Amino acid sequence: MQEKWVFDWQEQDPKDSLKASLESLFSEKAKELGIFLSYYTRSEGAIAENVRLLEMEEPLSPQEGSLWLGFQKVHYNACLNIHETDLDKIQVRYLIDPSVGKLVLTGPYVPEREPDEL
């Protein structure tokens, strides 16, 4: 499994850095970003909340690179009585296509397990 999520991307203000522009977008679209990351936490019975940009790695080009997102896992199974407050993190790739005004986030590839034979 490898998830992708597409956001609308506005032309960034020249005085703002890419990091500042991404932080602004992520704070506006926090719920959507949480849904995207929840695809990676659902196998543990959790959803992702309070997502924020932790750091950006050296970009491959002005429109492409990797970044680290931090988030909290919230378990929705009341029987487990789990409440995690530690930040978890995940590395995602980004690709900005200014010609169509889109930002594409691509999560890590997680191989899916085949069913067991009887």
PDB file of C-alpha atoms in Angstrom:
ATOM      1  CA  MET A   1       0.000   0.000   0.000  1.00  0.00           C
ATOM      2  CA  GLN A   2       1.173   3.481  -0.801  1.00  0.00           C
ATOM      3  CA  GLU A   3      -1.219   6.372  -0.305  1.00  0.00           C
ATOM      4  CA  LYS A   4      -1.339   9.691  -2.147  1.00  0.00           C
ATOM      5  CA  TRP A   5      -3.234  12.827  -1.231  1.00  0.00           C
ATOM      6  CA  VAL A   6      -3.697  15.883  -3.430  1.00  0.00           C
ATOM      7  CA  PHE A   7      -4.109  19.439  -2.151  1.00  0.00           C
ATOM      8  CA  ASP A   8      -4.800  22.632  -4.063  1.00  0.00           C
ATOM      9  CA  TRP A   9      -1.618  24.715  -4.231  1.00  0.00           C
ATOM     10  CA  GLN A  10      -1.593  28.481  -4.526  1.00  0.00           C
ATOM     11  CA  GLU A  11       1.320  30.341  -6.057  1.00  0.00           C
ATOM     12  CA  GLN A  12       3.545  31.060  -3.074  1.00  0.00           C
ATOM     13  CA  ASP A  13       4.451  34.564  -2.049  1.00  0.00           C
ATOM     14  CA  PRO A  14       8.128  35.218  -2.918  1.00  0.00           C
ATOM     15  CA  LYS A  15       8.809  36.505   0.612  1.00  0.00           C
ATOM     16  CA  ASP A  16       7.582  33.213   2.152  1.00  0.00           C
ATOM     17  CA  SER A  17       9.767  30.133   2.262  1.00  0.00           C
ATOM     18  CA  LEU A  18       8.470  26.787   1.032  1.00  0.00           C
ATOM     19  CA  LYS A  19       8.429  25.550   4.620  1.00  0.00           C
ATOM     20  CA  ALA A  20       6.273  28.487   5.739  1.00  0.00           C
ATOM     21  CA  SER A  21       3.887  27.922   2.820  1.00  0.00           C
ATOM     22  CA  LEU A  22       3.568  24.217   3.637  1.00  0.00           C
ATOM     23  CA  GLU A  23       3.037  24.908   7.353  1.00  0.00           C
ATOM     24  CA  SER A  24       0.258  27.339   6.471  1.00  0.00           C
ATOM     25  CA  LEU A  25      -1.419  24.856   4.119  1.00  0.00           C
ATOM     26  CA  PHE A  26      -1.104  22.004   6.626  1.00  0.00           C
ATOM     27  CA  SER A  27      -2.688  24.057   9.404  1.00  0.00           C
ATOM     28  CA  GLU A  28      -5.610  24.951   7.088  1.00  0.00           C
ATOM     29  CA  LYS A  29      -6.063  21.346   5.940  1.00  0.00           C
ATOM     30  CA  ALA A  30      -5.324  19.619   9.256  1.00  0.00           C
ATOM     31  CA  LYS A  31      -8.338  17.283   9.076  1.00  0.00           C
ATOM     32  CA  GLU A  32      -7.538  16.136   5.545  1.00  0.00           C
ATOM     33  CA  LEU A  33      -3.915  15.561   6.500  1.00  0.00           C
ATOM     34  CA  GLY A  34      -5.063  13.516   9.507  1.00  0.00           C
ATOM     35  CA  ILE A  35      -7.226  11.345   7.246  1.00  0.00           C
ATOM     36  CA  PHE A  36      -4.276  10.781   4.892  1.00  0.00           C
ATOM     37  CA  LEU A  37      -1.984   9.679   7.741  1.00  0.00           C
ATOM     38  CA  SER A  38      -4.728   7.573   9.333  1.00  0.00           C
ATOM     39  CA  TYR A  39      -4.423   5.155   6.419  1.00  0.00           C
ATOM     40  CA  TYR A  40      -1.009   4.291   7.891  1.00  0.00           C
ATOM     41  CA  THR A  41      -2.175   4.003  11.521  1.00  0.00           C
ATOM     42  CA  ARG A  42      -5.411   2.065  11.005  1.00  0.00           C
ATOM     43  CA  SER A  43      -3.675  -1.332  11.258  1.00  0.00           C
ATOM     44  CA  GLU A  44      -2.874  -0.399  14.877  1.00  0.00           C
ATOM     45  CA  GLY A  45      -6.475   0.651  15.534  1.00  0.00           C
ATOM     46  CA  ALA A  46      -5.620   4.338  15.658  1.00  0.00           C
ATOM     47  CA  ILE A  47      -6.216   7.588  13.823  1.00  0.00           C
ATOM     48  CA  ALA A  48      -3.750  10.438  13.336  1.00  0.00           C
ATOM     49  CA  GLU A  49      -4.434  13.836  14.880  1.00  0.00           C
ATOM     50  CA  ASN A  50      -2.556  17.085  15.535  1.00  0.00           C
ATOM     51  CA  VAL A  51      -0.434  16.733  12.411  1.00  0.00           C
ATOM     52  CA  ARG A  52       2.375  19.216  11.955  1.00  0.00           C
ATOM     53  CA  LEU A  53       5.456  19.694   9.835  1.00  0.00           C
ATOM     54  CA  LEU A  54       8.575  18.655  11.746  1.00  0.00           C
ATOM     55  CA  GLU A  55      11.354  19.144   9.214  1.00  0.00           C
ATOM     56  CA  MET A  56      12.140  19.243   5.537  1.00  0.00           C
ATOM     57  CA  GLU A  57      14.999  17.384   3.935  1.00  0.00           C
ATOM     58  CA  GLU A  58      17.205  18.807   1.205  1.00  0.00           C
ATOM     59  CA  PRO A  59      14.884  19.129  -1.828  1.00  0.00           C
ATOM     60  CA  LEU A  60      15.542  17.136  -5.003  1.00  0.00           C
ATOM     61  CA  SER A  61      14.352  20.134  -7.027  1.00  0.00           C
ATOM     62  CA  PRO A  62      12.437  23.357  -6.271  1.00  0.00           C
ATOM     63  CA  GLN A  63       9.161  21.408  -6.636  1.00  0.00           C
ATOM     64  CA  GLU A  64      10.076  17.986  -5.235  1.00  0.00           C
ATOM     65  CA  GLY A  65      11.471  16.600  -2.006  1.00  0.00           C
ATOM     66  CA  SER A  66      10.770  14.851   1.299  1.00  0.00           C
ATOM     67  CA  LEU A  67       9.511  16.051   4.634  1.00  0.00           C
ATOM     68  CA  TRP A  68       8.743  14.643   8.067  1.00  0.00           C
ATOM     69  CA  LEU A  69       5.290  15.024   9.584  1.00  0.00           C
ATOM     70  CA  GLY A  70       4.664  14.583  13.293  1.00  0.00           C
ATOM     71  CA  PHE A  71       1.314  13.461  14.698  1.00  0.00           C
ATOM     72  CA  GLN A  72      -0.381  11.849  17.670  1.00  0.00           C
ATOM     73  CA  LYS A  73      -1.970   8.413  17.443  1.00  0.00           C
ATOM     74  CA  VAL A  74      -5.429   8.238  18.981  1.00  0.00           C
ATOM     75  CA  HIS A  75      -6.810   4.739  19.511  1.00  0.00           C
ATOM     76  CA  TYR A  76     -10.527   4.394  19.009  1.00  0.00           C
ATOM     77  CA  ASN A  77     -10.950   1.012  20.701  1.00  0.00           C
ATOM     78  CA  ALA A  78     -12.168   1.907  24.174  1.00  0.00           C
ATOM     79  CA  CYS A  79     -11.424  -1.593  25.472  1.00  0.00           C
ATOM     80  CA  LEU A  80      -7.701  -1.036  25.035  1.00  0.00           C
ATOM     81  CA  ASN A  81      -7.768   2.143  27.151  1.00  0.00           C
ATOM     82  CA  ILE A  82      -4.753   3.531  25.317  1.00  0.00           C
ATOM     83  CA  HIS A  83      -3.939   7.216  25.244  1.00  0.00           C
ATOM     84  CA  GLU A  84      -0.648   8.031  23.584  1.00  0.00           C
ATOM     85  CA  THR A  85       0.807  11.488  23.901  1.00  0.00           C
ATOM     86  CA  ASP A  86       4.157  10.832  22.266  1.00  0.00           C
ATOM     87  CA  LEU A  87       4.589  12.199  18.803  1.00  0.00           C
ATOM     88  CA  ASP A  88       4.933   9.671  16.050  1.00  0.00           C
ATOM     89  CA  LYS A  89       6.471  10.696  12.747  1.00  0.00           C
ATOM     90  CA  ILE A  90       6.349   9.657   9.124  1.00  0.00           C
ATOM     91  CA  GLN A  91       8.335  10.633   6.061  1.00  0.00           C
ATOM     92  CA  VAL A  92       6.360  11.683   2.994  1.00  0.00           C
ATOM     93  CA  ARG A  93       7.398  12.868  -0.454  1.00  0.00           C
ATOM     94  CA  TYR A  94       5.941  16.005  -1.950  1.00  0.00           C
ATOM     95  CA  LEU A  95       5.593  17.130  -5.550  1.00  0.00           C
ATOM     96  CA  ILE A  96       4.354  20.613  -6.411  1.00  0.00           C
ATOM     97  CA  ASP A  97       2.861  21.095  -9.877  1.00  0.00           C
ATOM     98  CA  PRO A  98       2.311  24.850 -10.249  1.00  0.00           C
ATOM     99  CA  SER A  99       0.931  24.453 -13.790  1.00  0.00           C
ATOM    100  CA  VAL A 100      -2.210  22.750 -12.408  1.00  0.00           C
ATOM    101  CA  GLY A 101      -2.012  24.239  -8.904  1.00  0.00           C
ATOM    102  CA  LYS A 102      -1.620  20.936  -7.034  1.00  0.00           C
ATOM    103  CA  LEU A 103       0.533  19.565  -4.227  1.00  0.00           C
ATOM    104  CA  VAL A 104       0.786  15.767  -4.131  1.00  0.00           C
ATOM    105  CA  LEU A 105       1.885  14.045  -0.912  1.00  0.00           C
ATOM    106  CA  THR A 106       2.999  10.417  -1.235  1.00  0.00           C
ATOM    107  CA  GLY A 107       3.385   8.283   1.860  1.00  0.00           C
ATOM    108  CA  PRO A 108       5.864   5.450   2.330  1.00  0.00           C
ATOM    109  CA  TYR A 109       5.352   2.102   0.648  1.00  0.00           C
ATOM    110  CA  VAL A 110       4.102  -0.504   3.104  1.00  0.00           C
ATOM    111  CA  PRO A 111       3.906  -4.034   1.655  1.00  0.00           C
ATOM    112  CA  GLU A 112       0.614  -5.759   2.292  1.00  0.00           C
ATOM    113  CA  ARG A 113       0.671  -9.173   3.847  1.00  0.00           C
ATOM    114  CA  GLU A 114      -0.815 -12.029   1.828  1.00  0.00           C
ATOM    115  CA  PRO A 115      -3.489 -14.164   3.502  1.00  0.00           C
ATOM    116  CA  ASP A 116      -2.212 -17.215   5.365  1.00  0.00           C
ATOM    117  CA  GLU A 117      -2.853 -20.613   3.824  1.00  0.00           C
ATOM    118  CA  LEU A 118      -4.858 -23.140   5.789  1.00  0.00           C
TER     119      LEU A 118
END
